[in-house]
mmCIF file of C-alpha atoms and ligand atoms in Angstrom:
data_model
loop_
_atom_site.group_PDB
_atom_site.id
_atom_site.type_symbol
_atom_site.label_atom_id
_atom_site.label_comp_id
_atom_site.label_asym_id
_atom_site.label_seq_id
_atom_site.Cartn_x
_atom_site.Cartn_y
_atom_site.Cartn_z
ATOM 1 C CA UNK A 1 20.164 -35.752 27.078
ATOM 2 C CA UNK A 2 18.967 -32.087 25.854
ATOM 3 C CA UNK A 3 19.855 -29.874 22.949
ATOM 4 C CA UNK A 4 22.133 -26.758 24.233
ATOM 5 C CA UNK A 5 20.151 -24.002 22.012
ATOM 6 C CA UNK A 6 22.230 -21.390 24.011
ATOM 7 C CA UNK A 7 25.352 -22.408 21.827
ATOM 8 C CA UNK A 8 24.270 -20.310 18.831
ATOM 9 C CA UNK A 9 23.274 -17.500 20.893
ATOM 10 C CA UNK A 10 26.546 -16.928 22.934
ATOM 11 C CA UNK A 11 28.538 -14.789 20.904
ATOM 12 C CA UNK A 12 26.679 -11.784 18.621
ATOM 13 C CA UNK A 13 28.689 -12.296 15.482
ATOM 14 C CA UNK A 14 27.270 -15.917 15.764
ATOM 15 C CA UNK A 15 23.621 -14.439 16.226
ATOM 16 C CA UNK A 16 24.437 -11.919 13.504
ATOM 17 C CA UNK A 17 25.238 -14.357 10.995
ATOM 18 C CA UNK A 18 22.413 -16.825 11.856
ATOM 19 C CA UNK A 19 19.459 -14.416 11.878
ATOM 20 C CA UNK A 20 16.950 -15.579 9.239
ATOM 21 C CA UNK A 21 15.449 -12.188 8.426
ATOM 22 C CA UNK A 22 16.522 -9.118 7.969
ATOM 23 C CA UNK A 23 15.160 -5.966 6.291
ATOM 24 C CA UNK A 24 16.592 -4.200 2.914
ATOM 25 C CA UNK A 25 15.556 -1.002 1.706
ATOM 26 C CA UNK A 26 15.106 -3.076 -1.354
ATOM 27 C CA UNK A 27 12.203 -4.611 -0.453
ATOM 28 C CA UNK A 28 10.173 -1.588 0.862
ATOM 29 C CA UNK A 29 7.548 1.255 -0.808
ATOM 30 C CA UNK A 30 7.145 4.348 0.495
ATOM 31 C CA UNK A 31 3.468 5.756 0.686
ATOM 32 C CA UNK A 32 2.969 9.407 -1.224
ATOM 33 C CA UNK A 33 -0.058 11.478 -0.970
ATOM 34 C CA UNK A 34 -0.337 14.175 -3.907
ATOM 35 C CA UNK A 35 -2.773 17.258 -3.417
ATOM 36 C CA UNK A 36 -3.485 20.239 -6.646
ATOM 37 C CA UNK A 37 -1.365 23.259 -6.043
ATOM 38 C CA UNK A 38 1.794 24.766 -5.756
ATOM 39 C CA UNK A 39 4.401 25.284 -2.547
ATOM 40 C CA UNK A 40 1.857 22.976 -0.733
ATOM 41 C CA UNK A 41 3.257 20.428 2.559
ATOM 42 C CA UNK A 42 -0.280 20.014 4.447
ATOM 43 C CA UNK A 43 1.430 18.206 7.859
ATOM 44 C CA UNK A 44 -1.449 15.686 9.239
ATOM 45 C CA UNK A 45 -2.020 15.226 13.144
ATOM 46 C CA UNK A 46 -3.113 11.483 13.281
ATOM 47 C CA UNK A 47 0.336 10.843 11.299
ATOM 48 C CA UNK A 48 3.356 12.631 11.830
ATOM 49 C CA UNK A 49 5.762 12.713 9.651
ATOM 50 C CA UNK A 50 3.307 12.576 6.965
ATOM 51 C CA UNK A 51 2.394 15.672 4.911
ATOM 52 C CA UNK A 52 -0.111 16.032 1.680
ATOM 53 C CA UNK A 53 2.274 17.303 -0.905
ATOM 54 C CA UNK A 54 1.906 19.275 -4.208
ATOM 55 C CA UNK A 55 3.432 17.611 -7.189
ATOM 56 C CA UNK A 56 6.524 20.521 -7.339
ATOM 57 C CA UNK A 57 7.496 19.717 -3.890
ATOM 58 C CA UNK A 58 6.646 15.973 -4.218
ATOM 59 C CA UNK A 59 9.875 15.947 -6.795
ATOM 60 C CA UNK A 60 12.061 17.152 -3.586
ATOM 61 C CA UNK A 61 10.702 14.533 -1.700
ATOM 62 C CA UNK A 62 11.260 12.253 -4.533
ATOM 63 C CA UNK A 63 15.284 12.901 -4.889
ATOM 64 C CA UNK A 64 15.141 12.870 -1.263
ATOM 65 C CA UNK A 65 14.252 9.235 -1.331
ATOM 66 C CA UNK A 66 16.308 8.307 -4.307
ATOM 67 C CA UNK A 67 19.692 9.547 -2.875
ATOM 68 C CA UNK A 68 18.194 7.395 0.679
ATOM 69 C CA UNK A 69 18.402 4.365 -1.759
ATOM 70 C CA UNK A 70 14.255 4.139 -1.593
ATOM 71 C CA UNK A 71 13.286 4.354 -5.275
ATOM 72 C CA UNK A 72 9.639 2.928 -4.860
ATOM 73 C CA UNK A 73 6.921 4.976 -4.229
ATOM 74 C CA UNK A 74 3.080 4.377 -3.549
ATOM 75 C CA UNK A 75 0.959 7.644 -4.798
ATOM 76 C CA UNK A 76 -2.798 8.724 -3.964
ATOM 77 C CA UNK A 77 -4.155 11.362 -5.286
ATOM 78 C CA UNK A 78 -6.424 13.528 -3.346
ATOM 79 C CA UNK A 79 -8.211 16.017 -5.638
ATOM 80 C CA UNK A 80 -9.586 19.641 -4.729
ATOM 81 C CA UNK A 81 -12.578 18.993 -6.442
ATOM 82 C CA UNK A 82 -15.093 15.481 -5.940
ATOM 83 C CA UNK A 83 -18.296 14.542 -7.606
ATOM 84 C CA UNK A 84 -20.329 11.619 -7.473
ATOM 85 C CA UNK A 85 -18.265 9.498 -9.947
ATOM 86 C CA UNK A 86 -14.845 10.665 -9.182
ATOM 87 C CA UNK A 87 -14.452 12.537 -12.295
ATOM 88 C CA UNK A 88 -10.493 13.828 -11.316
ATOM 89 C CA UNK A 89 -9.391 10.374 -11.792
ATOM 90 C CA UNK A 90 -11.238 9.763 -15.568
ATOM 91 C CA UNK A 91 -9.618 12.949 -16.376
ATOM 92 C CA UNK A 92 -6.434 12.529 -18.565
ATOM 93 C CA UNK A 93 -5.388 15.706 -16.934
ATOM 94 C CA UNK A 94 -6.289 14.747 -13.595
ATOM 95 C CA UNK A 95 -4.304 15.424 -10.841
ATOM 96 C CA UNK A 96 -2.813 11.832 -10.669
ATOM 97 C CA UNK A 97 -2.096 11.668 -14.203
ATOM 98 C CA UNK A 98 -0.273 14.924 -14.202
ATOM 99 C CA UNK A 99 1.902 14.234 -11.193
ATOM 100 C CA UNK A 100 2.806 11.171 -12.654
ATOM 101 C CA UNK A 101 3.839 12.701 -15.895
ATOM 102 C CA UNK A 102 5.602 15.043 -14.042
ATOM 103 C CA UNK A 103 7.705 12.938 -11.770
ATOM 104 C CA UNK A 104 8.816 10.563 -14.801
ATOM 105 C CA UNK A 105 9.259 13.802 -16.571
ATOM 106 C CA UNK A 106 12.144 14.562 -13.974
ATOM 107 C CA UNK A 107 13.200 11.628 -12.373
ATOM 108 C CA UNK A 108 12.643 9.042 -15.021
ATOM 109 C CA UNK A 109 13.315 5.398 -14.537
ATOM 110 C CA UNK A 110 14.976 6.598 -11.018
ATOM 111 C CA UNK A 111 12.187 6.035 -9.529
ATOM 112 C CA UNK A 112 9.051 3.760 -9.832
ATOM 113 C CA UNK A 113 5.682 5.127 -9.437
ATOM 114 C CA UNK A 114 3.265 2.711 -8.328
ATOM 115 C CA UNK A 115 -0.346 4.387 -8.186
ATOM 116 C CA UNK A 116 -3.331 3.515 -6.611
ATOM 117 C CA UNK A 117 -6.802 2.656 -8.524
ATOM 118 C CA UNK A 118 -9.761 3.568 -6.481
ATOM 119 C CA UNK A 119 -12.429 5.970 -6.278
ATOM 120 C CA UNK A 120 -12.608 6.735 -2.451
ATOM 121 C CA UNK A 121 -10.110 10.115 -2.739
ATOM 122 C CA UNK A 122 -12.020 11.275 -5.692
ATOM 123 C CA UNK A 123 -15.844 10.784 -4.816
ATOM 124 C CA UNK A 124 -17.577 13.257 -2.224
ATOM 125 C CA UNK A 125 -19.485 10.034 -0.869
ATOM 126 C CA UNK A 126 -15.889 8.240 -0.228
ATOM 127 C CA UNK A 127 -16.981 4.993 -1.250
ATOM 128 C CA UNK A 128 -14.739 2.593 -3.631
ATOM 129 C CA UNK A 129 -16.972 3.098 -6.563
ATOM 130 C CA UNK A 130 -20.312 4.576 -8.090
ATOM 131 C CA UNK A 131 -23.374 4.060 -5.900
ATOM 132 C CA UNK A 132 -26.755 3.000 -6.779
ATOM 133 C CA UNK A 133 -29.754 4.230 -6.278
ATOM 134 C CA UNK A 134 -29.922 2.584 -2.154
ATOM 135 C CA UNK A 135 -26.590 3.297 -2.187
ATOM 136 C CA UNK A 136 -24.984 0.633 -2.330
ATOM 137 C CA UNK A 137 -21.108 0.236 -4.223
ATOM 138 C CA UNK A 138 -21.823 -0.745 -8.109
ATOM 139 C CA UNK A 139 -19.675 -3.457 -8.551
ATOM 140 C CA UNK A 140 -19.862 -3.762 -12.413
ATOM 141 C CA UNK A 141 -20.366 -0.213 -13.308
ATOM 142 C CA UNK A 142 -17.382 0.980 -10.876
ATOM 143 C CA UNK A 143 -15.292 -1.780 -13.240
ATOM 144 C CA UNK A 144 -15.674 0.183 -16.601
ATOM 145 C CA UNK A 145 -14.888 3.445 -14.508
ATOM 146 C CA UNK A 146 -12.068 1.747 -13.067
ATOM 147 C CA UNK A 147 -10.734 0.439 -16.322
ATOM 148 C CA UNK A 148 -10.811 4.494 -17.619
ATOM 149 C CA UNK A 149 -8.796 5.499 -15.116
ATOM 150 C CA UNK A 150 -6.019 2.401 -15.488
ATOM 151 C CA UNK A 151 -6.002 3.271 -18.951
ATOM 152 C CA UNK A 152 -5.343 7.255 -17.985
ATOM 153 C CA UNK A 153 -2.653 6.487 -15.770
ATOM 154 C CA UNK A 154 -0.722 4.099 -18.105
ATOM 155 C CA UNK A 155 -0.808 6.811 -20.417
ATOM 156 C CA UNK A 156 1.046 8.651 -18.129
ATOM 157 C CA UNK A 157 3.785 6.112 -17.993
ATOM 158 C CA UNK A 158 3.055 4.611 -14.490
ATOM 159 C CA UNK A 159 5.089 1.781 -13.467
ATOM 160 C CA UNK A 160 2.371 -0.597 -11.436
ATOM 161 C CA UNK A 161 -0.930 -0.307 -10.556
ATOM 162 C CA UNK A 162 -2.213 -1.050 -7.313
ATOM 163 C CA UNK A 163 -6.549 -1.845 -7.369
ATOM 164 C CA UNK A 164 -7.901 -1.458 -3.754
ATOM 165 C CA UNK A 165 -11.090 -0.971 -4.216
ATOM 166 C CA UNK A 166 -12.043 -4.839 -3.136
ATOM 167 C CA UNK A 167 -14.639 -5.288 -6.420
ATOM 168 C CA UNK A 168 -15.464 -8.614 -8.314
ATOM 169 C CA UNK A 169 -13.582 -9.403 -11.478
ATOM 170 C CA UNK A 170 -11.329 -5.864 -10.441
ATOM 171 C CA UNK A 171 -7.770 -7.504 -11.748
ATOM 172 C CA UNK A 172 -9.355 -9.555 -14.576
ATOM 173 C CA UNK A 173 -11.311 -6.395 -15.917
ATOM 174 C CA UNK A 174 -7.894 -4.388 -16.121
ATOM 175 C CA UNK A 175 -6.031 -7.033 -16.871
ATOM 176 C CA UNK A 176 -7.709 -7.767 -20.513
ATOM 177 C CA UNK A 177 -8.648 -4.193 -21.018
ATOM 178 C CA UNK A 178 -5.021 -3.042 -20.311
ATOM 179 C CA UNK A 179 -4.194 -5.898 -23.033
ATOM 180 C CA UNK A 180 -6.561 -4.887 -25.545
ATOM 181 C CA UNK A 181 -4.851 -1.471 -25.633
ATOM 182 C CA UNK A 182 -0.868 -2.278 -25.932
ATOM 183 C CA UNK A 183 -0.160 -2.085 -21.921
ATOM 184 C CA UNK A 184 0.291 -5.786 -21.496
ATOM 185 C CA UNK A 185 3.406 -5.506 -19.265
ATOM 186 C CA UNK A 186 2.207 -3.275 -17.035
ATOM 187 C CA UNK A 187 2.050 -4.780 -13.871
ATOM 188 C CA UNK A 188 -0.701 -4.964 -11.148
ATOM 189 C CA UNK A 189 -0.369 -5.490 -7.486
ATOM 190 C CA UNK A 190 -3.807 -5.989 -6.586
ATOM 191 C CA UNK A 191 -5.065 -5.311 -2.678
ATOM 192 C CA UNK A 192 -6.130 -9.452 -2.825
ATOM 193 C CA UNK A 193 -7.027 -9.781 0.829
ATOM 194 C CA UNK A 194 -8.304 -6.047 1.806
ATOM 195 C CA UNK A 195 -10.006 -6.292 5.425
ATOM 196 C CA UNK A 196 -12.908 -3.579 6.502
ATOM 197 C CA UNK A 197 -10.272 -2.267 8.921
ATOM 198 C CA UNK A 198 -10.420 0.729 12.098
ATOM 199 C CA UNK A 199 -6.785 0.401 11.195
ATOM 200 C CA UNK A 200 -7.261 2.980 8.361
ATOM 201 C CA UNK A 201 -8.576 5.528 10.465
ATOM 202 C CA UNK A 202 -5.497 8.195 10.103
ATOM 203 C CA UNK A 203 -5.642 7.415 6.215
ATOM 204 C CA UNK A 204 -8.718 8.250 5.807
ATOM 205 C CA UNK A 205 -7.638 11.967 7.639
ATOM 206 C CA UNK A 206 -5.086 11.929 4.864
ATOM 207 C CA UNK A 207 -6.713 11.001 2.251
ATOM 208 C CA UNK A 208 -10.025 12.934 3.180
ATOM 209 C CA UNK A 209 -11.605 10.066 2.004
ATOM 210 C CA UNK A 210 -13.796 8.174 5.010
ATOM 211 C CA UNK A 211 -16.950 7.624 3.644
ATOM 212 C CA UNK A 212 -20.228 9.993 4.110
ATOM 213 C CA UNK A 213 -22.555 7.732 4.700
ATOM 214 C CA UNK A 214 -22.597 4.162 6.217
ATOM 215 C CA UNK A 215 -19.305 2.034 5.762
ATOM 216 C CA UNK A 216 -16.978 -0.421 3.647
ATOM 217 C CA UNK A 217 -18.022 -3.792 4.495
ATOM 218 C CA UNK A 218 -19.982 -4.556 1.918
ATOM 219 C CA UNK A 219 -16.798 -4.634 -0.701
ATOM 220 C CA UNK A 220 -13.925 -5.212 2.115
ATOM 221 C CA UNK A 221 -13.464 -8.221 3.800
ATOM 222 C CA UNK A 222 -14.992 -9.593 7.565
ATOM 223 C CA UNK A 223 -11.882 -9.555 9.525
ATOM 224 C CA UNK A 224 -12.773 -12.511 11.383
ATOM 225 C CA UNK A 225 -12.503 -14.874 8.257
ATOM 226 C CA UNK A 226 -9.155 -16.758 7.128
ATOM 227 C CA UNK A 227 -11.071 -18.902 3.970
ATOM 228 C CA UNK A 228 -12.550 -15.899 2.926
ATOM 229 C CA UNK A 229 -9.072 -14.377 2.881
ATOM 230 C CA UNK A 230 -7.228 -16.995 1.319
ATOM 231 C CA UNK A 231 -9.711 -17.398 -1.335
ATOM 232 C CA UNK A 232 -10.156 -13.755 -2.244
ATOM 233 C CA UNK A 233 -6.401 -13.378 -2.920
ATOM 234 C CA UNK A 234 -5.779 -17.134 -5.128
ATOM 235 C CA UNK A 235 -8.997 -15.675 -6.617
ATOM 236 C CA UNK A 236 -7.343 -12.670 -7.261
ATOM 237 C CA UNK A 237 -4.194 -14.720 -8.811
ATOM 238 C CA UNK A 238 -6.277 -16.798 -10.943
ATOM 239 C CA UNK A 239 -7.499 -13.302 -12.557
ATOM 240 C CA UNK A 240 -3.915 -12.737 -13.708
ATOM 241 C CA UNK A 241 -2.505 -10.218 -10.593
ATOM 242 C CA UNK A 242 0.805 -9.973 -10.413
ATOM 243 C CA UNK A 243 1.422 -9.470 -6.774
ATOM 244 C CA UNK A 244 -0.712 -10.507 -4.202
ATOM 245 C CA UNK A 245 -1.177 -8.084 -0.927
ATOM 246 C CA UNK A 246 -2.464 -8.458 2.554
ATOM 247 C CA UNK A 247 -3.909 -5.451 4.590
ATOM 248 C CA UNK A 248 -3.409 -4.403 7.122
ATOM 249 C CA UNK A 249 -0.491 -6.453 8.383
ATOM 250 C CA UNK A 250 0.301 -6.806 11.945
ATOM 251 C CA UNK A 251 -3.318 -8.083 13.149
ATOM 252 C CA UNK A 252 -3.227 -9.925 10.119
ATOM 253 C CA UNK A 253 0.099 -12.374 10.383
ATOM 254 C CA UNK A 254 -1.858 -15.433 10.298
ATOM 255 C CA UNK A 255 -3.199 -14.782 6.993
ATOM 256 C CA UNK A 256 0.308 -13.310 5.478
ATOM 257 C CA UNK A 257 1.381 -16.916 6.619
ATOM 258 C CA UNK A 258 -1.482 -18.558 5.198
ATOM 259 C CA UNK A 259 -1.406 -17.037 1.763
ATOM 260 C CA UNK A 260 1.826 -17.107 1.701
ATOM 261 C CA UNK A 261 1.753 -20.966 1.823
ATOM 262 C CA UNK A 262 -0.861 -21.250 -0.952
ATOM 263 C CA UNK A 263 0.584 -19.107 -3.623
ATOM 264 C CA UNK A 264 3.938 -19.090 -5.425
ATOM 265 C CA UNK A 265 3.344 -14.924 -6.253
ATOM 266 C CA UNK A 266 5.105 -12.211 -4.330
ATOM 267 C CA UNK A 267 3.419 -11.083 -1.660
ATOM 268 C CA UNK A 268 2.852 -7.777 -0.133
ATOM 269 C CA UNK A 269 2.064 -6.513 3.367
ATOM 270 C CA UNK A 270 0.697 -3.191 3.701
ATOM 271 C CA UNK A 271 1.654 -1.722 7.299
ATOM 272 C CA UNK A 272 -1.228 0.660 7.555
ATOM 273 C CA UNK A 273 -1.671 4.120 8.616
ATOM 274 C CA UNK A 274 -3.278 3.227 12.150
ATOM 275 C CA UNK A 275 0.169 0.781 12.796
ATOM 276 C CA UNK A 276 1.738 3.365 12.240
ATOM 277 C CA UNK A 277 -0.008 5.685 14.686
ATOM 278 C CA UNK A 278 0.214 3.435 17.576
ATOM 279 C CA UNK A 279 3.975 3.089 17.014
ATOM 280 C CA UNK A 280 4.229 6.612 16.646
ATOM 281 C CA UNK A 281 2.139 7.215 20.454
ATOM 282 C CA UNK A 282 3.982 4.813 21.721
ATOM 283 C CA UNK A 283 7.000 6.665 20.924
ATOM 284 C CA UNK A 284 5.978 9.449 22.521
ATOM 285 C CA UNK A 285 5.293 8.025 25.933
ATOM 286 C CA UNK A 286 8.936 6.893 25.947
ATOM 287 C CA UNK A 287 7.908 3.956 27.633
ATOM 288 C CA UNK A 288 9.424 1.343 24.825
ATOM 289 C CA UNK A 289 12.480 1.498 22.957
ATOM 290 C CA UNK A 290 11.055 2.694 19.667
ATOM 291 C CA UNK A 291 13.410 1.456 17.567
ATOM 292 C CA UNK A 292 13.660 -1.918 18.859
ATOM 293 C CA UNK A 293 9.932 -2.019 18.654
ATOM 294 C CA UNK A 294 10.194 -0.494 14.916
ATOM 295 C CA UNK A 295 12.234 -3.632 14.461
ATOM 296 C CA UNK A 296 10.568 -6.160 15.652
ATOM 297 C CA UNK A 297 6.865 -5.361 14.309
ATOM 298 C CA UNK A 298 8.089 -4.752 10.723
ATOM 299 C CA UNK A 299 10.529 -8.150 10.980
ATOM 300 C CA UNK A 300 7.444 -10.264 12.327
ATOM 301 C CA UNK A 301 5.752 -9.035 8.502
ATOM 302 C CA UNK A 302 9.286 -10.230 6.506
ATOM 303 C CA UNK A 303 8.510 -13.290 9.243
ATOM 304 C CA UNK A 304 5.423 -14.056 8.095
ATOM 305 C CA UNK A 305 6.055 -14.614 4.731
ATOM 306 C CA UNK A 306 5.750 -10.801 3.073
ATOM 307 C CA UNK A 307 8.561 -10.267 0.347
ATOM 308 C CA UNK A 308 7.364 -6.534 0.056
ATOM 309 C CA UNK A 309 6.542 -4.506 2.838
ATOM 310 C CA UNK A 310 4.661 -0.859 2.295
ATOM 311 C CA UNK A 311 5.317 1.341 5.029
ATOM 312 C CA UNK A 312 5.036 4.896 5.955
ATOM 313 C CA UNK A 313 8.352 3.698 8.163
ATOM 314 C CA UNK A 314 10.390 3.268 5.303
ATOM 315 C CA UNK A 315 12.260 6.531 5.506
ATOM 316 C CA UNK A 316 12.688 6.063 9.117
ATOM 317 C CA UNK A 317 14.210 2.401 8.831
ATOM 318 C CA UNK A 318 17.244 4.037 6.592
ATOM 319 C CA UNK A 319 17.601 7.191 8.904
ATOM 320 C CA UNK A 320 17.857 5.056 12.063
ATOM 321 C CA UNK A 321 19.889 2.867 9.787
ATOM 322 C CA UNK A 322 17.457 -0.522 10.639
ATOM 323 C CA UNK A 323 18.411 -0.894 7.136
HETATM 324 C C1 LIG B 1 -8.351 3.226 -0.487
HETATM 325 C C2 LIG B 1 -7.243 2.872 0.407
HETATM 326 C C3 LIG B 1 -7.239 2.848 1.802
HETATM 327 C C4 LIG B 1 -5.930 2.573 2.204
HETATM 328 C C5 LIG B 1 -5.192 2.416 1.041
HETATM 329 N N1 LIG B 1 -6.021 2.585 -0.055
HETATM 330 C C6 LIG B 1 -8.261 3.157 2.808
HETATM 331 C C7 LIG B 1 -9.572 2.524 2.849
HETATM 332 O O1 LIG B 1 -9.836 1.478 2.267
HETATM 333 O O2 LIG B 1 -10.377 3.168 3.505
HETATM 334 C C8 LIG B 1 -5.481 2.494 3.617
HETATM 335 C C9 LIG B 1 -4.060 2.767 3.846
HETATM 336 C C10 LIG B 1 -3.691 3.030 5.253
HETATM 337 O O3 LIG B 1 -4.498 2.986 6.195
HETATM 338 O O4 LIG B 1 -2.512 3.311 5.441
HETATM 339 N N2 LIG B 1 -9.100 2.206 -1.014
HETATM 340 ZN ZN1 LIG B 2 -11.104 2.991 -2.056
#
């Protein structure tokens, strides 16, 4: 006796109907990067497709997206001007703040701004924080600053904030202090399980944020450790986060999976810059079908247990109608 499997995969309407997951535009945020200035779309060679955009031509974008049905956006900042603290973002007139006024401004509740707290765009050493005097990230002292700047941008009527910055007691410092002053329903989506990743390389172009001097490991995670992962994000949930979030994705299924299993929170995935670049090379050789492989690496993140996926492919997905 053996099972005929085959049976279900004869005809496609039969496949169609019993395919367990499938993308919706729904489920996806779209990854913004805001620079000062006027008329400005900076195009970036490690990520095409990608531009640095200036808040007036960010709205295009914007009503762009919303008439594509993708209303959730993902903004960083990346100031003109850095300083040793990362001034721009304690500034209530900061460039993030502004934008963000500005988009709401226009577009309302049409579309939700999700921004993200972190010092790396806004310091001219690029690390996550304020440094001490070796040089090392200050976890406790980058807190306070961090708390500032959650406070600025929920002023400006941001919807979420997403922390990335990979600091102790990050979620439960914003958390209270975002209580003590009225914002108690604003939600956070914290980076939980942040890995010191080479898959941020093309960001970092972006951004203009890789860091001066020696590297991120001390605050981001060892990429070869699940416990460490696991705990960092139920950590993270026991601090009061909202959402959970695993990054990078693709090299990281395992732990989607595994977190996934041990928390009852949504759960992002955050398809990062450098998975996009090697789908993007790989399109240019012509050697794979790109949208078939478009498919099936963003599927095995819905696969893995992700509920939200962010994704510079987002816009893509709907224009090759994947979803
Ligand atoms: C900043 C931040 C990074 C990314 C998102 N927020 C980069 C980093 O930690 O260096 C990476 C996103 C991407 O690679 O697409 N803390
Ligand atoms: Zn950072």
């Amino acid at each position: 006796m053996f099972k005929r499997y085959r049976t279900l995969r004869i005809n496609p309407i039969l496949r169609d109907m019993l395919t367990e997951t499938r993308l919706h535009k729904e489920d996806f945020i779209y990854p913004l990067f805001v620079v000062n200035g006027h008329g400005v779309k900076n195009a970036i060679d490690s990520m095409p497709d990608v531009f640095q955009m200036s808040a007036d031509v960010l709205i295009g974008e914007c009503e762009k997206l919303i008439k594509k049905g993708i209303n959730k956006i993902m903004l960083f900042g990346i100031p003109k001007i850095k300083d040793s603290i990362g001034s721009d973002a304690l500034n209530e007139n900061g460039l993030m703040a502004e934008t963000i006024k500005f988009l709401k401004r226009a577009l309302q509740d049409d579309i939700f701004i999700i921004a993200d707290l972190c010092f790396c765009e806004y310091t001219q050493h690029g690390h996550c924080g304020v440094l001490d005097s070796k040089g090392i990230l200050n976890n406790d002292a980058t807190l306070e600053f961090l708390a500032q700047q959650a406070l600025i941008l929920a002023e400006s009527q941001v919807d979420m904030l997403a922390p990335s910055g990979m600091l102790d007691g990050m979620i439960y410092t914003l958390k209270t202090v975002l209580a003590q002053n009225n914002f108690y329903n604003l939600p956070i989506m914290s980076y939980s399980t942040k890995f010191a990743s080479a898959y941020y390389g093309p960001f970092r172009d972006v951004a203009q944020s890789t860091p001066i001097h020696g590297d991120r490991k001390s605050y981001q995670q060892n990429m070869a450790n699940r416990r460490e992962a696991i705990l960092e994000s139920l950590n993270d949930e026991n601090e009061q986060a909202d959402i959970l979030m695993v990054k990078p994705a693709l090299a990281y299924l395992d732990i989607i999976r595994d977190i996934r299993e041990k928390s009852l929170l949504p759960l992002a995935a955050y398809n990062v810059s450098g998975e996009y670049n090697l789908l993007k090379l790989a399109q240019k050789t012509g050697a794979m079908d790109y949208e078939k492989l478009l498919l099936e690496t963003i599927t095995s993140m819905k696969r893995a247990g992700a509920d939200i996926i962010i994704s510079y492919h987002t816009q893509e997905l709907v224009d090759m109608g994947l979803m």
